[in-house]
PDB file of C-alpha atoms in Angstrom:
ATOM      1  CA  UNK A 982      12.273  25.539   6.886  1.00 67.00           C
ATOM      2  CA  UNK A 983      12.323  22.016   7.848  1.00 78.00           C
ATOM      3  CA  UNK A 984      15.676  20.050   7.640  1.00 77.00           C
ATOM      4  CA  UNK A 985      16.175  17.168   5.450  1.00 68.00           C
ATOM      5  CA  UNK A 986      16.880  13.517   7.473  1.00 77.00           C
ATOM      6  CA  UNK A 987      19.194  11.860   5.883  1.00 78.00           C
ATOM      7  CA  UNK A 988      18.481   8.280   7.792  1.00 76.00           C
ATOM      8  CA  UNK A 989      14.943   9.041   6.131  1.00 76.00           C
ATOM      9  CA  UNK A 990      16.736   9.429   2.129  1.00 78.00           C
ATOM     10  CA  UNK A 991      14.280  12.617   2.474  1.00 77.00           C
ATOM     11  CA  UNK A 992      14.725  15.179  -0.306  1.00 87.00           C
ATOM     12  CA  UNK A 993      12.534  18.010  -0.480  1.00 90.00           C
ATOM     13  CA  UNK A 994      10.373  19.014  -3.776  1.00 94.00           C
ATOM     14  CA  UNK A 995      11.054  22.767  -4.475  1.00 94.00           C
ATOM     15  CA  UNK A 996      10.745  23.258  -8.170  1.00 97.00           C
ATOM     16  CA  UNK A 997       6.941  24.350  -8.267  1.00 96.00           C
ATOM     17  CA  UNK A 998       7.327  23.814 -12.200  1.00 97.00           C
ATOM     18  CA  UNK A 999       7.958  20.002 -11.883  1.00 97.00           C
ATOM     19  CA  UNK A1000       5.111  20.209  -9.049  1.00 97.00           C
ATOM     20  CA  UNK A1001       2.766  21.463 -11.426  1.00 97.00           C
ATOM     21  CA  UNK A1002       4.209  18.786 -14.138  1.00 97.00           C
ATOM     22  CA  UNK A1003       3.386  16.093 -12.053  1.00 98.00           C
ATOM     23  CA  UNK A1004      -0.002  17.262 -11.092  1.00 97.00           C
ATOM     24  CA  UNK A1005      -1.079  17.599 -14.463  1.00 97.00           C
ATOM     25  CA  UNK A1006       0.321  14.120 -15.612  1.00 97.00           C
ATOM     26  CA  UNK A1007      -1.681  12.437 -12.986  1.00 97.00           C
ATOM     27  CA  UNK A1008      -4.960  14.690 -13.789  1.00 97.00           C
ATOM     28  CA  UNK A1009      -6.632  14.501 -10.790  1.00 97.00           C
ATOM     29  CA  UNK A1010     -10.553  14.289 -10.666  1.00 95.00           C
ATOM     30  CA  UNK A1011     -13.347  14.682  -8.608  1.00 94.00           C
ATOM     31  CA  UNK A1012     -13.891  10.749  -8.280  1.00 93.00           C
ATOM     32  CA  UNK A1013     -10.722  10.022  -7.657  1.00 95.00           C
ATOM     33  CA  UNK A1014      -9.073   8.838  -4.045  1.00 95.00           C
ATOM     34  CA  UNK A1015      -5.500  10.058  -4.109  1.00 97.00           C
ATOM     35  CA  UNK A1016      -3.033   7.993  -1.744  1.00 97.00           C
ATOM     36  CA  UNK A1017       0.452  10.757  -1.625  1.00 97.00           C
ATOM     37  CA  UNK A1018       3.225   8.444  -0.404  1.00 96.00           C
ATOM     38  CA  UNK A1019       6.041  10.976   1.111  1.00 93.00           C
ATOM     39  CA  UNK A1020       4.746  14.500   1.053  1.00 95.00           C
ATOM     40  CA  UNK A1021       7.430  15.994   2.576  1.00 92.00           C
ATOM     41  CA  UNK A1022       6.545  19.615   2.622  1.00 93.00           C
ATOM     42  CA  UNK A1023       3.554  19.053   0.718  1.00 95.00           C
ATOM     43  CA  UNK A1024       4.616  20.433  -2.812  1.00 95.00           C
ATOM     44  CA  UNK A1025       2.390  17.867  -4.179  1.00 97.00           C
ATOM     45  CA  UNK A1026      -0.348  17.868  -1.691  1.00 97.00           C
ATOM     46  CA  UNK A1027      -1.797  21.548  -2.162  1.00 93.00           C
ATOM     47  CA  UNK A1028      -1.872  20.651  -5.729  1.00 96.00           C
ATOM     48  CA  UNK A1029      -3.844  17.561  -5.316  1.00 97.00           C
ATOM     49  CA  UNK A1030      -6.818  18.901  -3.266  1.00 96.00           C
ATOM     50  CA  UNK A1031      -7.611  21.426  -5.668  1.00 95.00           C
ATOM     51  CA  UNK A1032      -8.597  18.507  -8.073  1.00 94.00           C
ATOM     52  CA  UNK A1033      -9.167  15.134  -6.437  1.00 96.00           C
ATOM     53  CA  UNK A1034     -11.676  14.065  -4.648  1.00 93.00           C
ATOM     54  CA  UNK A1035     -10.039  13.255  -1.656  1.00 94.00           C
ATOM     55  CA  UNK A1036      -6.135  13.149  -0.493  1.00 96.00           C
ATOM     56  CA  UNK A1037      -4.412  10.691   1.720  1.00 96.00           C
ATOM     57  CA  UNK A1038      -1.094  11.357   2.399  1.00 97.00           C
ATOM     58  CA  UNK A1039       1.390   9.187   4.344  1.00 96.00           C
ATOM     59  CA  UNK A1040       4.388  10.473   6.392  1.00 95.00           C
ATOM     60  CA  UNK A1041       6.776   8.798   8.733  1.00 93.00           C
ATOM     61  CA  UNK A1042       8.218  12.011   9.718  1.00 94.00           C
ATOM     62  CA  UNK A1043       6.519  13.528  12.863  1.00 95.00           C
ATOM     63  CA  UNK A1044       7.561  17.157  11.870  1.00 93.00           C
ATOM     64  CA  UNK A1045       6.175  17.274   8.321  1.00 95.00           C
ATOM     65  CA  UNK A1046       3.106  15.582   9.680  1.00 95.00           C
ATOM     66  CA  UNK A1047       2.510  18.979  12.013  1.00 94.00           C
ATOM     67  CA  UNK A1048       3.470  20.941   9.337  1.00 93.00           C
ATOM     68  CA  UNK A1049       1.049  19.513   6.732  1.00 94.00           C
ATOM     69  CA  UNK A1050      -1.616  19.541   9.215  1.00 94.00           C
ATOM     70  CA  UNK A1051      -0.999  23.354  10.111  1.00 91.00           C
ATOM     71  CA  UNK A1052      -0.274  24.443   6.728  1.00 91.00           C
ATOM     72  CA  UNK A1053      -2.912  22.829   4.681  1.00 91.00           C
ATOM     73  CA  UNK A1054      -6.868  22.469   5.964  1.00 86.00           C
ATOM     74  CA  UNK A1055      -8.402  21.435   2.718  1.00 93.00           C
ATOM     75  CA  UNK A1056     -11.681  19.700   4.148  1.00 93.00           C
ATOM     76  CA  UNK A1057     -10.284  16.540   1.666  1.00 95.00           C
ATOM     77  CA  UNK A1058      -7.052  16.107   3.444  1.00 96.00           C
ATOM     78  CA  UNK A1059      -6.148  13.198   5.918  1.00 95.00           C
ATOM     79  CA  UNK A1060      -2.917  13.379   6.510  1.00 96.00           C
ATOM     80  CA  UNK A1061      -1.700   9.949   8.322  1.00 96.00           C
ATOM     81  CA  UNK A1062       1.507   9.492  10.181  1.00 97.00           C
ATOM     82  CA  UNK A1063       2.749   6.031   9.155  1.00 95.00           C
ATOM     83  CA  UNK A1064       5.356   4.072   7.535  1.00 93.00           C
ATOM     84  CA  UNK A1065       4.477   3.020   4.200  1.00 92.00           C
ATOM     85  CA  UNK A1066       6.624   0.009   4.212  1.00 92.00           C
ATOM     86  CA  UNK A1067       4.846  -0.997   7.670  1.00 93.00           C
ATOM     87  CA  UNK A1068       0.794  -0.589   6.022  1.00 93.00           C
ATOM     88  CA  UNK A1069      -1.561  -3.136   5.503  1.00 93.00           C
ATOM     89  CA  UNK A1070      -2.356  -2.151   2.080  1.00 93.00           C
ATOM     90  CA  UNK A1071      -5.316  -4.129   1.547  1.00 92.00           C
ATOM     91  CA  UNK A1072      -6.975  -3.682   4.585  1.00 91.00           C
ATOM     92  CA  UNK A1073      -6.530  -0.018   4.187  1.00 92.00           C
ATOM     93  CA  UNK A1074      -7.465   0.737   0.650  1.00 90.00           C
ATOM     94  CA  UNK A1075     -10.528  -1.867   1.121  1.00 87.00           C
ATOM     95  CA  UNK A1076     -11.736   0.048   3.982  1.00 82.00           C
ATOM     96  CA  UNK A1077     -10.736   3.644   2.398  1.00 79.00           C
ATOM     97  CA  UNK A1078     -11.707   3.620  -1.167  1.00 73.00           C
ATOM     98  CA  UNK A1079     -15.820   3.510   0.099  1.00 69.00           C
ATOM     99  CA  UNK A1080     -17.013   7.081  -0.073  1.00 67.00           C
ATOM    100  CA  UNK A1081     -20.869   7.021   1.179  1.00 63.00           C
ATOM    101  CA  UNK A1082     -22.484   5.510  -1.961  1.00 56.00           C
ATOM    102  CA  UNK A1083     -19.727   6.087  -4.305  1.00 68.00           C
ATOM    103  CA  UNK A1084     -16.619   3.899  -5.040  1.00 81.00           C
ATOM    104  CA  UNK A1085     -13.607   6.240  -5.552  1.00 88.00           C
ATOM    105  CA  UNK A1086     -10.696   5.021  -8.114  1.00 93.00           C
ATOM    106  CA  UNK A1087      -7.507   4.870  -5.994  1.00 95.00           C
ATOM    107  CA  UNK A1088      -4.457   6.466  -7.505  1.00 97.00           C
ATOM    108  CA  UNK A1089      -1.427   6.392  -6.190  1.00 98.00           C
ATOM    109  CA  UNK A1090       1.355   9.630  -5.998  1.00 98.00           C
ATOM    110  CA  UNK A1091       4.557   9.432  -4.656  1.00 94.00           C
ATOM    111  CA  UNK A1092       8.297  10.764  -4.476  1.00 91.00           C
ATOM    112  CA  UNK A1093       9.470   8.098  -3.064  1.00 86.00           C
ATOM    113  CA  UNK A1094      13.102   7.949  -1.010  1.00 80.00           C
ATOM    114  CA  UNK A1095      15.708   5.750  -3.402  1.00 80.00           C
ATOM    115  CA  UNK A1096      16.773   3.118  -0.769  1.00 81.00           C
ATOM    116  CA  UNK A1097      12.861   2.022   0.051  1.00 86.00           C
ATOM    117  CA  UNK A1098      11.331   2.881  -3.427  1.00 89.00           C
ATOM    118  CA  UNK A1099      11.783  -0.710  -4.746  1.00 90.00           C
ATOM    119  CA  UNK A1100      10.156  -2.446  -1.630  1.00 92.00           C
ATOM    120  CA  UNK A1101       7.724  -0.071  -1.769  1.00 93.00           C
ATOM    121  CA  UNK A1102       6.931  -0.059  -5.619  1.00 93.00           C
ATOM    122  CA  UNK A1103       6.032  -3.978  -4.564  1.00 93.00           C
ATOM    123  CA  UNK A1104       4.278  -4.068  -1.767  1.00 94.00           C
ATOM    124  CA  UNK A1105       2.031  -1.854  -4.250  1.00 95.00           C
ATOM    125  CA  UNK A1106       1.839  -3.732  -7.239  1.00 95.00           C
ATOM    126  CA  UNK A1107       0.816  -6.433  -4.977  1.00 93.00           C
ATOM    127  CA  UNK A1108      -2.454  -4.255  -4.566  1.00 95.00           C
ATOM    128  CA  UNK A1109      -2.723  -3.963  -8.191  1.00 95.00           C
ATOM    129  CA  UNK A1110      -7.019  -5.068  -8.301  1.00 94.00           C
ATOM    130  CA  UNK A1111      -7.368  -2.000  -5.589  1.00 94.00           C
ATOM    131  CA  UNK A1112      -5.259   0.222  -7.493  1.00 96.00           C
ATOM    132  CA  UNK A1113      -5.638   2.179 -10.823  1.00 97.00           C
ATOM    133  CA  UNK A1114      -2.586   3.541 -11.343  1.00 98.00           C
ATOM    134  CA  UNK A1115       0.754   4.926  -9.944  1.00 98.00           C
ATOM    135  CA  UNK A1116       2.277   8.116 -10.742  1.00 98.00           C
ATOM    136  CA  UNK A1117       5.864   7.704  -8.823  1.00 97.00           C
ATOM    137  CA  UNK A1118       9.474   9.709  -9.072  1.00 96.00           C
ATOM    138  CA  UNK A1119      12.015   7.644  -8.278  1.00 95.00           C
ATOM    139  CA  UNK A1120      16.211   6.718  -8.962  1.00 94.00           C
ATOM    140  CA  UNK A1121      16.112   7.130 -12.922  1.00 95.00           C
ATOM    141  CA  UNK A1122      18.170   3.921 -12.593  1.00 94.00           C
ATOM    142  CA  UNK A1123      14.725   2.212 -11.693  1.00 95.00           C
ATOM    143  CA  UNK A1124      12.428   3.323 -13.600  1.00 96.00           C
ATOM    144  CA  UNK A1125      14.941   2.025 -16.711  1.00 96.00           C
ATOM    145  CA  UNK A1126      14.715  -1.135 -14.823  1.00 95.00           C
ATOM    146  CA  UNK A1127      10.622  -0.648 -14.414  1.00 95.00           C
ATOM    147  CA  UNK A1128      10.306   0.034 -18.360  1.00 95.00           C
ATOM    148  CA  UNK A1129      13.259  -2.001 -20.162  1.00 96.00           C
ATOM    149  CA  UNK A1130      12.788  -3.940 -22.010  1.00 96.00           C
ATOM    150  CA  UNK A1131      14.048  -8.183 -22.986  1.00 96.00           C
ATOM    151  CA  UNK A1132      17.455  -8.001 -24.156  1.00 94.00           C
ATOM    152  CA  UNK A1133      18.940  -5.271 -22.409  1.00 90.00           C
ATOM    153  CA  UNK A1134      20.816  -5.161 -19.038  1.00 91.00           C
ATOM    154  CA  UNK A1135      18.497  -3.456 -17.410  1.00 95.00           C
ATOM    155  CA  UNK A1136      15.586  -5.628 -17.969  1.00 97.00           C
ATOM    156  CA  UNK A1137      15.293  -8.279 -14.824  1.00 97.00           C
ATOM    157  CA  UNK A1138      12.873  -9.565 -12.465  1.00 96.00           C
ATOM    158  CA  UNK A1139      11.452  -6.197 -11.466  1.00 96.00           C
ATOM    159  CA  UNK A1140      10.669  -5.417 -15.035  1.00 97.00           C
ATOM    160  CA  UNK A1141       8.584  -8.396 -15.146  1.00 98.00           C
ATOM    161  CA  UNK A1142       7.097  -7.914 -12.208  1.00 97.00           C
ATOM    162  CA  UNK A1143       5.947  -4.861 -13.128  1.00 97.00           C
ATOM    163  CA  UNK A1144       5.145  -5.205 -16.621  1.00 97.00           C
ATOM    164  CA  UNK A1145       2.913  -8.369 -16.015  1.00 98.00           C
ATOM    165  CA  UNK A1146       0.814  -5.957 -13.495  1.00 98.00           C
ATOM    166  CA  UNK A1147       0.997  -2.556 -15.714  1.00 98.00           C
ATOM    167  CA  UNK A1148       1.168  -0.723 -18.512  1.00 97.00           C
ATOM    168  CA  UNK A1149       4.739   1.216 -17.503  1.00 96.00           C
ATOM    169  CA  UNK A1150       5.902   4.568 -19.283  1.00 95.00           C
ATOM    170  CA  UNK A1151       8.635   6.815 -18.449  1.00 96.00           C
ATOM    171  CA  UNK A1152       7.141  10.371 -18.382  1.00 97.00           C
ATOM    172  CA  UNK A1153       9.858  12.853 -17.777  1.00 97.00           C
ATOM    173  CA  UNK A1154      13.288  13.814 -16.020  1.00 97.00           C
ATOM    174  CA  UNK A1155      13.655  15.693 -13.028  1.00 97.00           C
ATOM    175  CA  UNK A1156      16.958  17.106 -12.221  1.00 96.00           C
ATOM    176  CA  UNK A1157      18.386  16.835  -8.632  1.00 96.00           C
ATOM    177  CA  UNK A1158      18.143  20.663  -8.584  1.00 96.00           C
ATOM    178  CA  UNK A1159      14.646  20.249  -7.948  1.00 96.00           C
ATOM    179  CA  UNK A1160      15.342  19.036  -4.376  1.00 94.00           C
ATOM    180  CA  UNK A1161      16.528  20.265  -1.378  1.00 92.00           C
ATOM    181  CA  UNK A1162      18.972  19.204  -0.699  1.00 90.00           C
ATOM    182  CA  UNK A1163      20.124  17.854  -4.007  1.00 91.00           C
ATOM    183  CA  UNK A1164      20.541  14.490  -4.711  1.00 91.00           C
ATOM    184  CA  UNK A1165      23.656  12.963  -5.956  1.00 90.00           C
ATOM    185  CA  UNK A1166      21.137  10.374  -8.321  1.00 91.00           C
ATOM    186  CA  UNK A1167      19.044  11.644 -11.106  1.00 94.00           C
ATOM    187  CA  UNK A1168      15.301  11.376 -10.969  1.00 96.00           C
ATOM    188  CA  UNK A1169      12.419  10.610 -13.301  1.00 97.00           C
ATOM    189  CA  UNK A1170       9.075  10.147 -13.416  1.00 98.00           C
ATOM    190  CA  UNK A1171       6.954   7.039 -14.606  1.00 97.00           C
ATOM    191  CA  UNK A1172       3.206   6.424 -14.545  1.00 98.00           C
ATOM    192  CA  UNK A1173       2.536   2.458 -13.787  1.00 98.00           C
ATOM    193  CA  UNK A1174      -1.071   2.175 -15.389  1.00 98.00           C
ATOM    194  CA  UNK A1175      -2.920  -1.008 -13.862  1.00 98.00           C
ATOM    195  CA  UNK A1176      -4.209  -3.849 -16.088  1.00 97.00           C
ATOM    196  CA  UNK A1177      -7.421  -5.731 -16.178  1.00 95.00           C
ATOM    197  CA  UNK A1178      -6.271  -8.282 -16.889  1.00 95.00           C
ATOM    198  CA  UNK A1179      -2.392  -9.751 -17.584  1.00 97.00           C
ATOM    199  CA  UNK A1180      -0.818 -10.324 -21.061  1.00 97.00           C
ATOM    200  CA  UNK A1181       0.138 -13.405 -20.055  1.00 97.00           C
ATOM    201  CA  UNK A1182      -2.013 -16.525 -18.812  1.00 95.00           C
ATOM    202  CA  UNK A1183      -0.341 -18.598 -15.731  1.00 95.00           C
ATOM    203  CA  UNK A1184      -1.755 -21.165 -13.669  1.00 93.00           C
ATOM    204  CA  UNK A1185       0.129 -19.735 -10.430  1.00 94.00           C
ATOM    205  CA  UNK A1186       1.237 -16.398 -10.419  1.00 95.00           C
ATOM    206  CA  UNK A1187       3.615 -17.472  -6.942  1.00 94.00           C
ATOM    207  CA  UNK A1188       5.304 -19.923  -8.929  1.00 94.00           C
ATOM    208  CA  UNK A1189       5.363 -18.243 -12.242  1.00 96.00           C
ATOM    209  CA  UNK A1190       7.547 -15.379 -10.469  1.00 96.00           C
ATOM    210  CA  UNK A1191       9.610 -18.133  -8.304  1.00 95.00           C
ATOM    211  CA  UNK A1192      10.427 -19.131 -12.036  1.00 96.00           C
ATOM    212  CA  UNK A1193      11.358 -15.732 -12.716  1.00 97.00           C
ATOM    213  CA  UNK A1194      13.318 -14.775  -9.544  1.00 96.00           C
ATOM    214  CA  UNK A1195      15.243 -17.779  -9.948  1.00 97.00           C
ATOM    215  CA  UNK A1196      15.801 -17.053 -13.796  1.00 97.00           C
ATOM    216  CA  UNK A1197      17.700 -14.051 -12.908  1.00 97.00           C
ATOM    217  CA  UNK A1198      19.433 -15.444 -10.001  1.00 94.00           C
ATOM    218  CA  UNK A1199      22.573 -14.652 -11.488  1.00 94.00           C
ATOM    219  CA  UNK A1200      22.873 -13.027 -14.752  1.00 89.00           C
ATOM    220  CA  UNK A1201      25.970 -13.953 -16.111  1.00 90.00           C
ATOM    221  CA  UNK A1202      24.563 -17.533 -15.954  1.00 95.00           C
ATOM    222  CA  UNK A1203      22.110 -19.431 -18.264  1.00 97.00           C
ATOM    223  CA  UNK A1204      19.282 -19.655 -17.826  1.00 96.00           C
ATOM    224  CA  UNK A1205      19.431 -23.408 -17.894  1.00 96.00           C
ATOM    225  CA  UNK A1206      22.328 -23.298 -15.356  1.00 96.00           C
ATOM    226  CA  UNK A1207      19.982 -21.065 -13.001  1.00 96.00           C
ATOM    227  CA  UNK A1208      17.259 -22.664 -13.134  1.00 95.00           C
ATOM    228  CA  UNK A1209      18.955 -25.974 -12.105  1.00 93.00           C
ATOM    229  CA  UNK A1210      20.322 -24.441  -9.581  1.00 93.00           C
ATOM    230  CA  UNK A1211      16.785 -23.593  -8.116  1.00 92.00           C
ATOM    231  CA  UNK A1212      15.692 -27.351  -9.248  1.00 85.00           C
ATOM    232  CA  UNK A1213      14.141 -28.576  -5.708  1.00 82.00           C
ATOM    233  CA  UNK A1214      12.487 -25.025  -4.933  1.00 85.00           C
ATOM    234  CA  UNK A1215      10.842 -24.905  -8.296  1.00 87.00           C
ATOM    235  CA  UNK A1216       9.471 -28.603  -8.280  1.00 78.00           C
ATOM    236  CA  UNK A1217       9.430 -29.138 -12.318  1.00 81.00           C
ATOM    237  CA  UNK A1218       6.881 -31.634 -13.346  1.00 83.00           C
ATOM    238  CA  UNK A1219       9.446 -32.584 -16.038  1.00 89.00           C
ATOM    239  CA  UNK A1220      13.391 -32.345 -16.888  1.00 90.00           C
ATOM    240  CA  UNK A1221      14.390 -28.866 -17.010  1.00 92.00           C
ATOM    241  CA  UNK A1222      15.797 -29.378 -20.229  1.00 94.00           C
ATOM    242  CA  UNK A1223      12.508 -30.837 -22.060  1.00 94.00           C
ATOM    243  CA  UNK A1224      10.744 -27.894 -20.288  1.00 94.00           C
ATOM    244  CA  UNK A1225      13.126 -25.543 -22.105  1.00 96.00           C
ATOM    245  CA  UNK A1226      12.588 -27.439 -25.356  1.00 96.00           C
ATOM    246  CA  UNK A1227       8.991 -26.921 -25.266  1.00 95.00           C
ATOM    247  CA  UNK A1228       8.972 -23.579 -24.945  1.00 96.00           C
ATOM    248  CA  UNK A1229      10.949 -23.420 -27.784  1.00 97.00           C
ATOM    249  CA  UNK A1230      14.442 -21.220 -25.276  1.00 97.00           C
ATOM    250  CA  UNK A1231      17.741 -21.995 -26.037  1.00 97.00           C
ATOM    251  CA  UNK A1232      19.235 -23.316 -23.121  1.00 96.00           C
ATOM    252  CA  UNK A1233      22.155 -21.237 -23.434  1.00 96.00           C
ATOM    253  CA  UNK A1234      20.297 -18.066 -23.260  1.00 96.00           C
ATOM    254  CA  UNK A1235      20.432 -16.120 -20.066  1.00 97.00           C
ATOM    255  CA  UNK A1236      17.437 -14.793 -18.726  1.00 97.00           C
ATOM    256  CA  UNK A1237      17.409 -11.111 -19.772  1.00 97.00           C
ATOM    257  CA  UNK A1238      16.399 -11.999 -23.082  1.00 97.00           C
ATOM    258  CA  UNK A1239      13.022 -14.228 -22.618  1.00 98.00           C
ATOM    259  CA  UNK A1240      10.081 -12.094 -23.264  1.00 97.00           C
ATOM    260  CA  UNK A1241       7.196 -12.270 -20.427  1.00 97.00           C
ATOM    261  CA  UNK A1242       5.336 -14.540 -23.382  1.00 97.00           C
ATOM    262  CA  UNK A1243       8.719 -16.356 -23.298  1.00 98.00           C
ATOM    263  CA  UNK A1244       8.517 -16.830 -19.456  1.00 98.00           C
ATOM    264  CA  UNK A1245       4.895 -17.682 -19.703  1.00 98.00           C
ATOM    265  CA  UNK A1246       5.505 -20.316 -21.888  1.00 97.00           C
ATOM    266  CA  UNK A1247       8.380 -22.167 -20.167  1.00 97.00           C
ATOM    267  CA  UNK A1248       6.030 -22.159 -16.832  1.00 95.00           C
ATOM    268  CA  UNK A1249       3.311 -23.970 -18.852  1.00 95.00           C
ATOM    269  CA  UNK A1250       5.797 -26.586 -20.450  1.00 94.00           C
ATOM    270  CA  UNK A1251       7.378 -26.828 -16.723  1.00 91.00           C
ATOM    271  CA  UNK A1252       4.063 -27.116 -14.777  1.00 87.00           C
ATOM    272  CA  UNK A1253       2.688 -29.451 -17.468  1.00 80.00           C
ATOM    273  CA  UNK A1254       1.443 -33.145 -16.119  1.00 67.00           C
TER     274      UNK A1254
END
């Protein structure tokens, strides 16, 4: 048995029930390139050869790198020591998702550790034309925050983030019994499903989310308030104020009620010459 590092936030799978629940949500096929971020043991990883075409899995830790690579000799395995965080992602899945004649569809499956998952969960979504969809357990505190929606105090700048790239749903609890050792945080799981296309037009996607970052700057503040604050970075074509007018916002609303369409519109009326 392997010991858990704690300057890793790694937390061993055990529960071969949620294993199986997991593999079955993601469905696995035959034309399918599955990238396994943190396999840890590998609870996931036996699961996913059986089905997928082939497995990637990433693993920072030496040890569990060893022991994957003794354990488990599926002829669709690579199992690559790396740091996720660290990755080139589009250099890698450009080069990776090629198989001979065939174009695989990259999926991504991961229990990720709670203090990286959000920097991870975005250096992803930034990879969201190479990707077709995400299948992650994480902090049930963020995946509320991944699938909330306007108006409640969950919903912020990763919601938006995420929503504008994906089609989010919260699939199931796991309990930190499931781990080894158990987590003091509850877990869930949430599928990200990629779009084709966003529900939202914007003429800049960097400065449509500078608009948003800076919307939720600080929450207890308006949003007009905020967003003057971030006047100079923003570079408004026109008084914040009209901008707000013509996207029909009150200017006393803070920004956890506006509505991606909401935030959409207030970058067109702001970027408008």
């Amino acid at each position: 048995m392997i010991k858990a590092k704690k300057s890793l936030g790694q937390n061993f799978l055990i529960d071969k029930n949620v294993s199986r629940r997991i593999v079955e949500s993601v469905s696995p096929q035959k034309g399918d390139l599955i990238i396994e971020i943190g396999p840890g043991t590998g609870a996931l990883t036996h699961l996913l050869t059986e089905f997928a075409g082939r497995v990637i899995a990433f693993e920072i830790d030496t040890r569990l790198v060893e022991g994957l690579r003794l354990s488990l000799s599926a002829s669709n395995l690579e199992v690559i020591e790396a740091d996720a965080l660290d990755l080139d992602w589009k250099q890698f899945l450009t080069g990776r998702r090629q198989s001979g004649a065939e174009r695989l569809r990259v999926r991504v499956v991961a229990n990720l550790p709670y203090y990286i998952s959000t920097a991870i969960l975005q250096k992803l979504i930034e990879q969201h034309d190479l990707i077709f969809d995400m299948t992650l357990m994480l902090q049930t505190e963020v995946v509320e925050r991944i699938a909330a929606a306007p108006g409640g105090r969950d919903y912020g700048y990763l919601s938006v983030l995420v929503q504008y790239y994906s089609e989010a749903g919260k699939l199931f609890d796991v309990p930190p019994s499931a781990f080894r050792p158990a987590p003091k945080v509850n877990s869930a799981v949430v599928r990200l499903v990629m779009r084709e296309r966003p529900p939202v037009e914007v003429s800049s996607e960097d400065d449509f989310f500078a608009l948003v970052r800076a919307a939720f700057a600080q929450r207890r503040k308006t949003i007009l308030n905020n967003l003057k604050a971030a006047h100079a970075r923003l570079a408004f074509n026109i008084p914040i104020e009209q901008a707000l007018e013509q996207a029909k916002i009150d200017s006393r609303t803070r920004a956890e009620a506006l509505s991606l369409a909401d935030f959409a519109a207030l970058h067109r009326a702001m970027t408008r010459k």
